[in-house]
XYZ file of C-alpha atoms in Angstrom:
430
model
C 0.000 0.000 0.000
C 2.272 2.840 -1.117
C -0.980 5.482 -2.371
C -1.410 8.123 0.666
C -4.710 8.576 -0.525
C -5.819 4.784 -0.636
C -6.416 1.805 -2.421
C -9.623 1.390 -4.664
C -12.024 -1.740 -5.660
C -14.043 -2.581 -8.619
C -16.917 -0.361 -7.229
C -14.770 2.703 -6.469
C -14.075 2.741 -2.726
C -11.353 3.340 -0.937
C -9.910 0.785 0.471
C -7.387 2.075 2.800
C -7.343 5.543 4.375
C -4.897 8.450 4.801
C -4.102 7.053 8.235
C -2.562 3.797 6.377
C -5.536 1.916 8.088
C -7.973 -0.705 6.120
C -11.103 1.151 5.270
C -12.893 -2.140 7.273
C -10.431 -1.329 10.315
C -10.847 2.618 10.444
C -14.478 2.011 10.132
C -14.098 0.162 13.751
C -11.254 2.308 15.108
C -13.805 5.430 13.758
C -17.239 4.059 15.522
C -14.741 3.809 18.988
C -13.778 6.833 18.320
C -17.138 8.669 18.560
C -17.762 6.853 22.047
C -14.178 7.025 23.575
C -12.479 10.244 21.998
C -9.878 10.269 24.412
C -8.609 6.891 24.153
C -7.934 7.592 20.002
C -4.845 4.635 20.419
C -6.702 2.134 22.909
C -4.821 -0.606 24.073
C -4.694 -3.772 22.006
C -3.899 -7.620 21.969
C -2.963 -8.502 18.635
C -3.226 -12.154 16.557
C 1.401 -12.852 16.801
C 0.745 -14.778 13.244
C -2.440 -13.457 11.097
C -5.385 -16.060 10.456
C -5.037 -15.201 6.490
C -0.757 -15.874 6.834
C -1.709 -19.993 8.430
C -2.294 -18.468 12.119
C -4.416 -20.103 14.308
C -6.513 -17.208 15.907
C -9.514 -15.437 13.361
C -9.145 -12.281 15.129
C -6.599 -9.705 13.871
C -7.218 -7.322 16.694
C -8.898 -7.148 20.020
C -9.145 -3.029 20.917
C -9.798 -2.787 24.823
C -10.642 1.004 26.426
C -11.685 2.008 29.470
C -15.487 2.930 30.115
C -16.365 5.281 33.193
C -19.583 3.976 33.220
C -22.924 5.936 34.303
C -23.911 5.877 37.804
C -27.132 6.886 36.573
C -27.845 4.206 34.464
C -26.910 1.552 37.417
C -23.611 1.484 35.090
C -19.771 0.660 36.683
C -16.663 1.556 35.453
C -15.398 -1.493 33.271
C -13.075 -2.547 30.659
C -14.486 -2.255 27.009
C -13.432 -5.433 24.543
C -14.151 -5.050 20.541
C -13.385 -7.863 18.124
C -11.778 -6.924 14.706
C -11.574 -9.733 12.185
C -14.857 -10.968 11.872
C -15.787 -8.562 9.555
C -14.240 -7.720 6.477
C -11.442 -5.553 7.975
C -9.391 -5.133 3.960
C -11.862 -5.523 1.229
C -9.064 -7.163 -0.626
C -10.760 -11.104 -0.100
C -7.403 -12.418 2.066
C -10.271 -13.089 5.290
C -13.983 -12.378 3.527
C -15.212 -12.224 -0.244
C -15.721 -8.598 -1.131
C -19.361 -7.320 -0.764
C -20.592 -4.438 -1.297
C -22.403 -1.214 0.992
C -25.669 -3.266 0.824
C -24.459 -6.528 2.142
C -22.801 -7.837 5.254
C -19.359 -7.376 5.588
C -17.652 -10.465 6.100
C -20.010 -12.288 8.716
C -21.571 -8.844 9.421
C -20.811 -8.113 12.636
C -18.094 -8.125 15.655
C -18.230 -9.301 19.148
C -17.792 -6.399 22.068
C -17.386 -7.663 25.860
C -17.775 -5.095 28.792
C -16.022 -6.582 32.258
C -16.198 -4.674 35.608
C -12.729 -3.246 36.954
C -11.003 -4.928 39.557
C -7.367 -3.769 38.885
C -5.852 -0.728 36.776
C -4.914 -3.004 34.139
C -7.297 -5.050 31.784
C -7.197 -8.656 31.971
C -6.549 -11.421 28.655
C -8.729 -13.835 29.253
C -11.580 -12.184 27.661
C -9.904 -12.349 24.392
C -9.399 -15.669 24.436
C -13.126 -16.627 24.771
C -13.774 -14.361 22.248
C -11.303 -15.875 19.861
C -12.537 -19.428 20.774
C -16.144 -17.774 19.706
C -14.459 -16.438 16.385
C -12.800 -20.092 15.707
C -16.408 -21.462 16.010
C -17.552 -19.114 13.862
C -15.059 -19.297 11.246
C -15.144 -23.147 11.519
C -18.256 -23.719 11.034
C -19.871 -20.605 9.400
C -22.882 -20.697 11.929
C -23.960 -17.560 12.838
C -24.055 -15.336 16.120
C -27.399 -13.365 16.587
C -28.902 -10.881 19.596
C -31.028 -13.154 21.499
C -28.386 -16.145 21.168
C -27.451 -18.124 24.492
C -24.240 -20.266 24.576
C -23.476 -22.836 27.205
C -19.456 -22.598 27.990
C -19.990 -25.386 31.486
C -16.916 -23.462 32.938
C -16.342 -20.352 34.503
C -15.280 -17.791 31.671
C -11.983 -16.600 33.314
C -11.013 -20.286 34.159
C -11.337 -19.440 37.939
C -14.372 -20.312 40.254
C -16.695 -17.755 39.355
C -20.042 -18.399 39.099
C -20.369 -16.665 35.492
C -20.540 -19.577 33.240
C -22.492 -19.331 30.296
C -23.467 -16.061 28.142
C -26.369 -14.442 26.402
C -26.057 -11.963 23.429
C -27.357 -8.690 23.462
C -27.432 -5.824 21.337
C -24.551 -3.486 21.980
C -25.770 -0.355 23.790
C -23.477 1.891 22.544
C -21.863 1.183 19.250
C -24.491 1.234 16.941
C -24.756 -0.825 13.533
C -22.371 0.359 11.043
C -22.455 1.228 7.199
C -18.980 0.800 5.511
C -17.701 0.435 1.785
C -17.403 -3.200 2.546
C -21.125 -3.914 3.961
C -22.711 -3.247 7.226
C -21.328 -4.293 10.593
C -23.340 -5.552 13.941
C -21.943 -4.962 17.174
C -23.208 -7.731 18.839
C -22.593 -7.747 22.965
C -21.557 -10.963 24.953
C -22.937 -11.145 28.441
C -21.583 -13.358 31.088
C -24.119 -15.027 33.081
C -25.220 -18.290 36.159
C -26.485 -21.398 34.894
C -29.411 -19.858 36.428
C -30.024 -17.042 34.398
C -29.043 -19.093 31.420
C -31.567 -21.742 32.318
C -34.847 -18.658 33.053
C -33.349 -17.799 29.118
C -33.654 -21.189 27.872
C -37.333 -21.493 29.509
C -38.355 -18.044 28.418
C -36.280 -16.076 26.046
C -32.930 -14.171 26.026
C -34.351 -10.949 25.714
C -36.521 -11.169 28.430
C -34.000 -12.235 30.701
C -31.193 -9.439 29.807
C -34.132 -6.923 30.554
C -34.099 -8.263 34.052
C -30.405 -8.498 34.142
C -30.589 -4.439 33.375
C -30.146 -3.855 37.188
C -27.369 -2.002 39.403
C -26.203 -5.553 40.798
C -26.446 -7.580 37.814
C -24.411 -4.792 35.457
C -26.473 -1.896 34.945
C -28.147 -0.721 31.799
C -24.874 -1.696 29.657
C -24.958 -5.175 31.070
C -20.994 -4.741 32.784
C -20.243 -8.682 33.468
C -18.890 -9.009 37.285
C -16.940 -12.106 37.334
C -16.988 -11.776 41.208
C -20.826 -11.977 41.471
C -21.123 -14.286 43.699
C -25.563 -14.524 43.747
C -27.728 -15.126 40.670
C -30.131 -12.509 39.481
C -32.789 -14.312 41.235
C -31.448 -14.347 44.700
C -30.016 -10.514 44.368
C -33.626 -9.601 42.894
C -36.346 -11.476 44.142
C -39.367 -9.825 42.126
C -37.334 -11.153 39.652
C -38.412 -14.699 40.012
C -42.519 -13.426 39.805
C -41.586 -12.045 36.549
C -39.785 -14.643 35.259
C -42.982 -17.167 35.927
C -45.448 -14.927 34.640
C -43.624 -14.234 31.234
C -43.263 -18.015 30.740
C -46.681 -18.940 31.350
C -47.684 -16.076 29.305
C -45.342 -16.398 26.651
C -43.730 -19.901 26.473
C -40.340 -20.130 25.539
C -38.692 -18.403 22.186
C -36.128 -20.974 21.808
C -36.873 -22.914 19.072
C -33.606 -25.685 19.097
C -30.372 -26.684 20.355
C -27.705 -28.728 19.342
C -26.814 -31.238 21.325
C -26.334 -34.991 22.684
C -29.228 -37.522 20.719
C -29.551 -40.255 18.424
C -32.512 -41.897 17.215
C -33.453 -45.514 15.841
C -36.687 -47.313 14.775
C -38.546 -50.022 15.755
C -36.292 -52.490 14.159
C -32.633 -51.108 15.749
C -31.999 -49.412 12.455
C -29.979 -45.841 13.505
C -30.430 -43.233 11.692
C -27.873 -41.209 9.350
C -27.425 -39.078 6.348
C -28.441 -35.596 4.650
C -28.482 -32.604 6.647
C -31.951 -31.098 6.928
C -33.692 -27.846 8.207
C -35.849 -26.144 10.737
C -39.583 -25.644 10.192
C -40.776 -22.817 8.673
C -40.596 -19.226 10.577
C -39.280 -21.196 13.507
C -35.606 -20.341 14.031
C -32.460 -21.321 13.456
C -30.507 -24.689 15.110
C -26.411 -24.987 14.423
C -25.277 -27.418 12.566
C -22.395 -27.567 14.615
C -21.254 -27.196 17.920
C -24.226 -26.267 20.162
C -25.105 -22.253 19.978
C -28.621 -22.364 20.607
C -30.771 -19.830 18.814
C -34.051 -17.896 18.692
C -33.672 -16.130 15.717
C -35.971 -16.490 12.193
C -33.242 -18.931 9.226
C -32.477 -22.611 8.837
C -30.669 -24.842 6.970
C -32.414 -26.235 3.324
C -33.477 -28.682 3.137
C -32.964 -32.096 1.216
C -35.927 -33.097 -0.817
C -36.312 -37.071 0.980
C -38.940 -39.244 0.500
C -40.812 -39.081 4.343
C -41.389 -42.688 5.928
C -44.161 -43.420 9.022
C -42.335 -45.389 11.338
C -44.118 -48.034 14.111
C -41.875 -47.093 16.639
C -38.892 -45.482 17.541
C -36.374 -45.108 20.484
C -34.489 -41.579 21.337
C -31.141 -41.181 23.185
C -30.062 -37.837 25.117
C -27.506 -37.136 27.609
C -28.666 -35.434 30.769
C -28.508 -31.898 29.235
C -30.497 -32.267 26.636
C -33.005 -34.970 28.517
C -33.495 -32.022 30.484
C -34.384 -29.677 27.676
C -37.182 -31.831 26.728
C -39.388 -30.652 29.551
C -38.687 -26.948 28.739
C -39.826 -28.173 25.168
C -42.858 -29.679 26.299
C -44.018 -26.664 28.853
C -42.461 -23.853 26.858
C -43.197 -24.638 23.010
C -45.625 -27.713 22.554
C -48.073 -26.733 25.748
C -48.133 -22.731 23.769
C -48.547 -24.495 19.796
C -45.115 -24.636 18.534
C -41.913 -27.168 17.767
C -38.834 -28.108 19.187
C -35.814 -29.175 17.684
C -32.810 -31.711 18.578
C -29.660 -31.147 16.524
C -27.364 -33.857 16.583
C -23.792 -31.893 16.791
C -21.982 -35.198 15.662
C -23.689 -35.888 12.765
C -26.568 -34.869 10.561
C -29.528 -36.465 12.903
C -31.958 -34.260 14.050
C -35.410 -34.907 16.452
C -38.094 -32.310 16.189
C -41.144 -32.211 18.528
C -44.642 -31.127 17.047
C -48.339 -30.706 18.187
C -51.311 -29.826 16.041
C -50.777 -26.458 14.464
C -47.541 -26.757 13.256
C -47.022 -25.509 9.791
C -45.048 -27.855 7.713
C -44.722 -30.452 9.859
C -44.885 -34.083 8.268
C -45.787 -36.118 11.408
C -49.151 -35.576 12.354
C -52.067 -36.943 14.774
C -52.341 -40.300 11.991
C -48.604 -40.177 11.196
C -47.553 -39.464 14.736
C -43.710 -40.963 14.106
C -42.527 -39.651 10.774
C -39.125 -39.357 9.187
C -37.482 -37.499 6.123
C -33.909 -39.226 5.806
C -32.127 -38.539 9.533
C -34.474 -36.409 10.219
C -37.394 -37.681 12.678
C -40.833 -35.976 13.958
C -42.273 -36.999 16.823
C -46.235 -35.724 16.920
C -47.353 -35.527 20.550
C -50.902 -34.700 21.592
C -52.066 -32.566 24.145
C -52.800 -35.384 26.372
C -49.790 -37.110 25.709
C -47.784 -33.620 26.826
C -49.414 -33.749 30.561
C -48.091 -38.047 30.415
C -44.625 -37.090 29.343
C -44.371 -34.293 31.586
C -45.432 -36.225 34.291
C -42.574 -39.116 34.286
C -39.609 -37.407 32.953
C -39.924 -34.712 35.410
C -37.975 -36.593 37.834
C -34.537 -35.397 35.578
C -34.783 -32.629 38.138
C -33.678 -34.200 40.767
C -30.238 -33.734 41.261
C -30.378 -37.722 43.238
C -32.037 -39.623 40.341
C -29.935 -42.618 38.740
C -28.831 -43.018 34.987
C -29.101 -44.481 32.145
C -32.763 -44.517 32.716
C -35.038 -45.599 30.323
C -38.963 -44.109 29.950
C -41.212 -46.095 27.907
C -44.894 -44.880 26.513
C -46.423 -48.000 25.431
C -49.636 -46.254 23.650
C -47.289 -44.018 21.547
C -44.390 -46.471 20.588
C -41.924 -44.776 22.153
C -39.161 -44.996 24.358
C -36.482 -42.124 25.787
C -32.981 -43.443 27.273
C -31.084 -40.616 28.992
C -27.800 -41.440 29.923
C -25.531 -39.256 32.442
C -23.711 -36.247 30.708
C -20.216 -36.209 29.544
C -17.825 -33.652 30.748
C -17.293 -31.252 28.090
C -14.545 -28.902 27.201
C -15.661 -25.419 27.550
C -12.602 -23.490 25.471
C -12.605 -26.134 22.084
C -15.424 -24.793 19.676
C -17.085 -28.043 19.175
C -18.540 -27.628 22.631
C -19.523 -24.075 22.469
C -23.257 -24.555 23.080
């Protein structure tokens, strides 16, 4: 890059400005700027060998600046994180294809992380979760959205804090971006309890970061405390009314998850193949890994010829054994699905009622099958029997494998103790 006043594309723009910077890059540094305008250099941990030169991290840059915060706004003073990388930071196709003003820029959007101060001196571990996010990303070109919830099963800064999992929110202050090279998301991780994560599973994300929108849960901005030591719903206890009264109101948004299960029919017969999609208007599920979503998308769909089945038999670990009663109370009790992705393979176990737009198992088909992909119809009734066994997974006492047979329905559920996972490798990002 020799041209002080820049580089151009096919379409005209410049593609690096006076300030030798990427036009993707100054678009980031330029956002920061208009929210920080006296940290103009912020400090910044930098990729030692660039993803697009063989290195192993996706991220170029991680900025970090120091936020004051806003006392009036519940807000504390915290450390500021923003990703640069996942969008198209060069418009010269060594990361991301070129697109243009109208499209996404690269994966159309970056990752920002806001941590409470505890020392004069921002910590590293933040970037590393949010390149292990990037590396999932990159890997398997799934998607982060607002209203996202991943499981990480391990305290975020590899200590004993109880912050374990994290939501996605919209960022507060850096608002969505128009560049030369598409448009750009800022998309806000949240660090939260298995509790908070689990009243976002049953309900929705959004609901539960309103709550979270509290002097000592993080303020307005949501500022993760690693050193929280209570969940929201010990710290706020009106907090717990609302929870209930938006899930039996509203049911839960979340639509799938990847995760632990395996199906087979009547005759041992396992199944495997194509991959196949969501139901109409009904979210998103990753193909890999196990980011859970709410969002509208899904995967298309291979055109199989669909089979009724006599019987069948489902396998889950714990985890997802577990999810099966939020599906049950918080999508089939309020007239909508529920999907199992298989993050191993291509399988995938969606739960319908009547209603259900699309579906291919229905009240005469009840056990239906396109390929690896299985639908299990349940009725009404048949919710309240379910409900009513499996509901013992809640106890923390109760022994597995275990195996849960309905008779009337053909079917049978095996749920077998959960494996320990491994929070920091992206195949385990749920």
């Amino acid at each position: 890059f020799t041209k002080k006043s820049g580089w151009y594309n096919e379409s005209g723009y410049i593609l690096l400005m006076a300030t030798s910077r990427p036009v993707g890059l100054e678009a980031i540094y330029s956002v920061c700027r208009d929210v920080y305008s006296d940290q103009p250099n912020p400090l910044q941990i930098a990729a030692v060998v660039k993803f697009w030169l063989g290195g192993p991290d996706p991220l170029d840059f991680i900025n970090i600046y120091r936020n004051p915060g806003d006392k009036k706004k519940g807000v504390p003073p915290h450390w500021y994180y923003v990703t640069c990388g996942l969008s198209d930071l060069y418009g010269d196709s060594r990361v991301h294809e070129v697109s243009g003003p109208d499209q996404p820029s690269g994966f159309g959007f970056e990752l920002t992380f806001r941590l409470h101060c505890d020392d004069n001196s921002p910590p590293t571990w933040p970037a590393e979760v949010l390149q292990s996010l990037a590396r999932y990303i990159f890997q398997s070109e799934n998607l982060l959205c607002v209203g996202d919830h991943i499981s990480w099963h391990s305290p975020l800064d590899k200590g004993e804090s109880l912050i374990q999992h994290m939501l996605l929110a919209q960022d507060p202050q850096l608002q969505p971006l128009s560049t030369p090279l598409g448009h750009i998301n800022f998309i806000q991780v949240v660090g939260v309890t298995v509790e908070e994560l689990e009243a976002a599973q049953q309900w929705n994300v959004q609901g539960v970061l309103d709550l979270l929108k509290r002097p000592l849960t993080g303020g307005e901005w949501l500022v993760t405390n690693m050193r929280r030591g209570e969940s929201l719903f010990e710290l706020e206890h009106d907090s717990v009314m609302l929870l209930k009264k938006g899930i039996a109101e509203e049911g839960s948004s979340l639509s799938g998850v990847s995760a632990v299960c395996s199906w087979e029919d009547g005759l041992g017969r396992k199944a495997a193949g194509a991959i196949v999609s969501d139901l109409p208007g009904g979210g998103s599920v990753a193909a890999v890994g196990c980011v859970a979503h709410g969002g509208n998308g899904g995967m298309e769909l291979e055109l199989l010829r669909t089979q009724t089945l006599d019987s069948v038999h489902l396998d889950f670990n714990l985890e997802a054994g577990k999810l099966i009663l939020l599906a049950l109370r918080g999508r089939l009790q309020h007239g909508r699905h529920f999907t199992f992705k298989s993050f191993t393979g291509d399988v995938a176990i969606t739960l319908v009622c009547s209603g259900i737009e699309g579906a291919f198992a229905d009240e005469q088909h009840p056990l239906a099958s396109q390929g690896p992909w299985l639908q299990v119809f349940i009725s009404h009734h048949e919710i309240e029997t379910i409900l009513n066994d499996i509901s013992v997974l809640e106890k923390p006492d109760f022994i597995l494998p275990h195996k849960f047979e309905w008779n009337k329905m053909n079917l049978s559920i095996t749920v077998h103790p959960s494996e320990p996972t491994k929070p920091n490798n992206p195949e385990h990002i749920n």
